[in-house]
mmCIF file with all atom_site columns, C-alpha atoms in Angstrom:
data_model
loop_
_atom_site.group_PDB
_atom_site.id
_atom_site.type_symbol
_atom_site.label_atom_id
_atom_site.label_alt_id
_atom_site.label_comp_id
_atom_site.label_asym_id
_atom_site.label_entity_id
_atom_site.label_seq_id
_atom_site.pdbx_PDB_ins_code
_atom_site.Cartn_x
_atom_site.Cartn_y
_atom_site.Cartn_z
_atom_site.occupancy
_atom_site.B_iso_or_equiv
_atom_site.pdbx_formal_charge
_atom_site.auth_seq_id
_atom_site.auth_comp_id
_atom_site.auth_asym_id
_atom_site.auth_atom_id
_atom_site.pdbx_PDB_model_num
ATOM 1  C CA . UNK J 1 1  ? 18.647  -2.484  -6.566  1.00 56.00 ? 121 UNK J CA 1
ATOM 2  C CA . UNK J 1 2  ? 17.776  -4.796  -3.690  1.00 70.00 ? 122 UNK J CA 1
ATOM 3  C CA . UNK J 1 3  ? 15.023  -7.373  -3.790  1.00 91.00 ? 123 UNK J CA 1
ATOM 4  C CA . UNK J 1 4  ? 11.628  -6.788  -2.234  1.00 95.00 ? 124 UNK J CA 1
ATOM 5  C CA . UNK J 1 5  ? 10.923  -8.954  0.811   1.00 96.00 ? 125 UNK J CA 1
ATOM 6  C CA . UNK J 1 6  ? 7.453   -10.347 1.439   1.00 98.00 ? 126 UNK J CA 1
ATOM 7  C CA . UNK J 1 7  ? 6.528   -9.397  5.020   1.00 96.00 ? 127 UNK J CA 1
ATOM 8  C CA . UNK J 1 8  ? 2.905   -10.547 5.065   1.00 97.00 ? 128 UNK J CA 1
ATOM 9  C CA . UNK J 1 9  ? 0.410   -12.115 2.706   1.00 97.00 ? 129 UNK J CA 1
ATOM 10 C CA . UNK J 1 10 ? -3.248  -11.524 3.387   1.00 95.00 ? 130 UNK J CA 1
ATOM 11 C CA . UNK J 1 11 ? -6.536  -12.153 1.633   1.00 93.00 ? 131 UNK J CA 1
ATOM 12 C CA . UNK J 1 12 ? -6.588  -8.620  0.269   1.00 94.00 ? 132 UNK J CA 1
ATOM 13 C CA . UNK J 1 13 ? -2.945  -7.682  -0.257  1.00 97.00 ? 133 UNK J CA 1
ATOM 14 C CA . UNK J 1 14 ? 0.731   -8.544  -0.070  1.00 98.00 ? 134 UNK J CA 1
ATOM 15 C CA . UNK J 1 15 ? 2.909   -6.362  2.165   1.00 98.00 ? 135 UNK J CA 1
ATOM 16 C CA . UNK J 1 16 ? 6.468   -5.985  0.913   1.00 98.00 ? 136 UNK J CA 1
ATOM 17 C CA . UNK J 1 17 ? 9.589   -4.312  2.294   1.00 97.00 ? 137 UNK J CA 1
ATOM 18 C CA . UNK J 1 18 ? 11.708  -2.311  -0.130  1.00 97.00 ? 138 UNK J CA 1
ATOM 19 C CA . UNK J 1 19 ? 15.018  -1.687  1.666   1.00 95.00 ? 139 UNK J CA 1
ATOM 20 C CA . UNK J 1 20 ? 16.029  1.089   -0.737  1.00 94.00 ? 140 UNK J CA 1
ATOM 21 C CA . UNK J 1 21 ? 13.043  2.933   -2.194  1.00 95.00 ? 141 UNK J CA 1
ATOM 22 C CA . UNK J 1 22 ? 14.545  6.276   -3.259  1.00 94.00 ? 142 UNK J CA 1
ATOM 23 C CA . UNK J 1 23 ? 17.115  5.959   -0.487  1.00 94.00 ? 143 UNK J CA 1
ATOM 24 C CA . UNK J 1 24 ? 14.740  5.010   2.343   1.00 94.00 ? 144 UNK J CA 1
ATOM 25 C CA . UNK J 1 25 ? 13.142  1.838   3.686   1.00 95.00 ? 145 UNK J CA 1
ATOM 26 C CA . UNK J 1 26 ? 9.548   1.632   2.509   1.00 98.00 ? 146 UNK J CA 1
ATOM 27 C CA . UNK J 1 27 ? 6.532   -0.627  2.743   1.00 98.00 ? 147 UNK J CA 1
ATOM 28 C CA . UNK J 1 28 ? 4.657   -1.478  -0.435  1.00 98.00 ? 148 UNK J CA 1
ATOM 29 C CA . UNK J 1 29 ? 1.079   -2.698  -0.229  1.00 98.00 ? 149 UNK J CA 1
ATOM 30 C CA . UNK J 1 30 ? 0.042   -4.515  -3.384  1.00 98.00 ? 150 UNK J CA 1
ATOM 31 C CA . UNK J 1 31 ? -3.571  -5.588  -3.797  1.00 98.00 ? 151 UNK J CA 1
ATOM 32 C CA . UNK J 1 32 ? -3.819  -8.681  -5.965  1.00 96.00 ? 152 UNK J CA 1
ATOM 33 C CA . UNK J 1 33 ? -6.426  -9.536  -8.547  1.00 97.00 ? 153 UNK J CA 1
ATOM 34 C CA . UNK J 1 34 ? -9.350  -11.720 -7.543  1.00 96.00 ? 154 UNK J CA 1
ATOM 35 C CA . UNK J 1 35 ? -10.003 -14.055 -10.447 1.00 95.00 ? 155 UNK J CA 1
ATOM 36 C CA . UNK J 1 36 ? -13.488 -14.934 -9.227  1.00 96.00 ? 156 UNK J CA 1
ATOM 37 C CA . UNK J 1 37 ? -14.625 -11.344 -9.820  1.00 97.00 ? 157 UNK J CA 1
ATOM 38 C CA . UNK J 1 38 ? -15.618 -9.763  -13.096 1.00 98.00 ? 158 UNK J CA 1
ATOM 39 C CA . UNK J 1 39 ? -12.321 -8.088  -14.163 1.00 97.00 ? 159 UNK J CA 1
ATOM 40 C CA . UNK J 1 40 ? -13.802 -4.589  -14.483 1.00 98.00 ? 160 UNK J CA 1
ATOM 41 C CA . UNK J 1 41 ? -15.451 -4.857  -11.062 1.00 98.00 ? 161 UNK J CA 1
ATOM 42 C CA . UNK J 1 42 ? -12.261 -6.206  -9.498  1.00 98.00 ? 162 UNK J CA 1
ATOM 43 C CA . UNK J 1 43 ? -10.204 -3.324  -10.913 1.00 98.00 ? 163 UNK J CA 1
ATOM 44 C CA . UNK J 1 44 ? -12.730 -0.783  -9.637  1.00 98.00 ? 164 UNK J CA 1
ATOM 45 C CA . UNK J 1 45 ? -12.795 -2.325  -6.141  1.00 98.00 ? 165 UNK J CA 1
ATOM 46 C CA . UNK J 1 46 ? -8.994  -2.514  -5.862  1.00 98.00 ? 166 UNK J CA 1
ATOM 47 C CA . UNK J 1 47 ? -8.616  1.053   -7.153  1.00 98.00 ? 167 UNK J CA 1
ATOM 48 C CA . UNK J 1 48 ? -11.258 2.384   -4.764  1.00 98.00 ? 168 UNK J CA 1
ATOM 49 C CA . UNK J 1 49 ? -9.771  0.626   -1.732  1.00 98.00 ? 169 UNK J CA 1
ATOM 50 C CA . UNK J 1 50 ? -6.274  1.862   -2.555  1.00 98.00 ? 170 UNK J CA 1
ATOM 51 C CA . UNK J 1 51 ? -7.405  5.483   -2.881  1.00 98.00 ? 171 UNK J CA 1
ATOM 52 C CA . UNK J 1 52 ? -9.672  5.295   0.181   1.00 98.00 ? 172 UNK J CA 1
ATOM 53 C CA . UNK J 1 53 ? -6.932  3.885   2.415   1.00 97.00 ? 173 UNK J CA 1
ATOM 54 C CA . UNK J 1 54 ? -4.475  6.606   1.372   1.00 97.00 ? 174 UNK J CA 1
ATOM 55 C CA . UNK J 1 55 ? -7.123  9.266   1.994   1.00 97.00 ? 175 UNK J CA 1
ATOM 56 C CA . UNK J 1 56 ? -7.923  7.922   5.469   1.00 98.00 ? 176 UNK J CA 1
ATOM 57 C CA . UNK J 1 57 ? -4.241  7.785   6.438   1.00 97.00 ? 177 UNK J CA 1
ATOM 58 C CA . UNK J 1 58 ? -3.754  11.351  5.157   1.00 96.00 ? 178 UNK J CA 1
ATOM 59 C CA . UNK J 1 59 ? -6.752  12.663  7.135   1.00 98.00 ? 179 UNK J CA 1
ATOM 60 C CA . UNK J 1 60 ? -5.575  10.856  10.266  1.00 98.00 ? 180 UNK J CA 1
ATOM 61 C CA . UNK J 1 61 ? -2.119  12.432  9.936   1.00 96.00 ? 181 UNK J CA 1
ATOM 62 C CA . UNK J 1 62 ? -3.709  15.884  9.531   1.00 97.00 ? 182 UNK J CA 1
ATOM 63 C CA . UNK J 1 63 ? -5.679  15.228  12.746  1.00 98.00 ? 183 UNK J CA 1
ATOM 64 C CA . UNK J 1 64 ? -2.453  14.523  14.633  1.00 97.00 ? 184 UNK J CA 1
ATOM 65 C CA . UNK J 1 65 ? -2.552  10.729  14.633  1.00 97.00 ? 185 UNK J CA 1
ATOM 66 C CA . UNK J 1 66 ? 0.948   9.259   14.214  1.00 94.00 ? 186 UNK J CA 1
ATOM 67 C CA . UNK J 1 67 ? 0.784   7.485   10.857  1.00 96.00 ? 187 UNK J CA 1
ATOM 68 C CA . UNK J 1 68 ? 3.376   6.558   8.251   1.00 96.00 ? 188 UNK J CA 1
ATOM 69 C CA . UNK J 1 69 ? 4.055   9.025   5.466   1.00 96.00 ? 189 UNK J CA 1
ATOM 70 C CA . UNK J 1 70 ? 2.551   8.049   2.141   1.00 97.00 ? 190 UNK J CA 1
ATOM 71 C CA . UNK J 1 71 ? 5.274   8.250   -0.496  1.00 98.00 ? 191 UNK J CA 1
ATOM 72 C CA . UNK J 1 72 ? 3.137   7.293   -3.459  1.00 97.00 ? 192 UNK J CA 1
ATOM 73 C CA . UNK J 1 73 ? -0.154  5.825   -4.620  1.00 98.00 ? 193 UNK J CA 1
ATOM 74 C CA . UNK J 1 74 ? -0.779  3.939   -7.866  1.00 98.00 ? 194 UNK J CA 1
ATOM 75 C CA . UNK J 1 75 ? -4.581  3.535   -8.018  1.00 98.00 ? 195 UNK J CA 1
ATOM 76 C CA . UNK J 1 76 ? -4.589  1.740   -11.374 1.00 96.00 ? 196 UNK J CA 1
ATOM 77 C CA . UNK J 1 77 ? -1.925  -0.701  -10.183 1.00 97.00 ? 197 UNK J CA 1
ATOM 78 C CA . UNK J 1 78 ? -3.633  -1.034  -6.755  1.00 97.00 ? 198 UNK J CA 1
ATOM 79 C CA . UNK J 1 79 ? -0.354  -0.270  -4.971  1.00 98.00 ? 199 UNK J CA 1
ATOM 80 C CA . UNK J 1 80 ? 0.854   2.247   -2.452  1.00 98.00 ? 200 UNK J CA 1
ATOM 81 C CA . UNK J 1 81 ? 4.220   3.014   -0.908  1.00 98.00 ? 201 UNK J CA 1
ATOM 82 C CA . UNK J 1 82 ? 4.471   4.085   2.724   1.00 98.00 ? 202 UNK J CA 1
ATOM 83 C CA . UNK J 1 83 ? 7.151   5.000   5.198   1.00 97.00 ? 203 UNK J CA 1
ATOM 84 C CA . UNK J 1 84 ? 8.594   2.050   7.134   1.00 96.00 ? 204 UNK J CA 1
ATOM 85 C CA . UNK J 1 85 ? 8.067   2.916   10.778  1.00 92.00 ? 205 UNK J CA 1
ATOM 86 C CA . UNK J 1 86 ? 9.602   1.346   13.856  1.00 84.00 ? 206 UNK J CA 1
ATOM 87 C CA . UNK J 1 87 ? 7.072   -0.238  16.181  1.00 79.00 ? 207 UNK J CA 1
ATOM 88 C CA . UNK J 1 88 ? 7.641   -0.661  19.887  1.00 69.00 ? 208 UNK J CA 1
#
């Protein structure tokens, strides 16, 4: 199993490249905990944002917008796995 590579680190999430996620290159978005928030509120916010983003991407794809495939969503872990697409 190859190591994950950090591609970007933002205020809301880390974006990682998994070069061999079930045989394909994939992007993992991992929303980190915010220690300044009440833990229950933080978990609810991260869960909600993870689910909402996946839903929006799915609806956009259904409408014909070219978007990455969503391979998996882990709402409780505030993570999702998406297709690695070539840009440009």
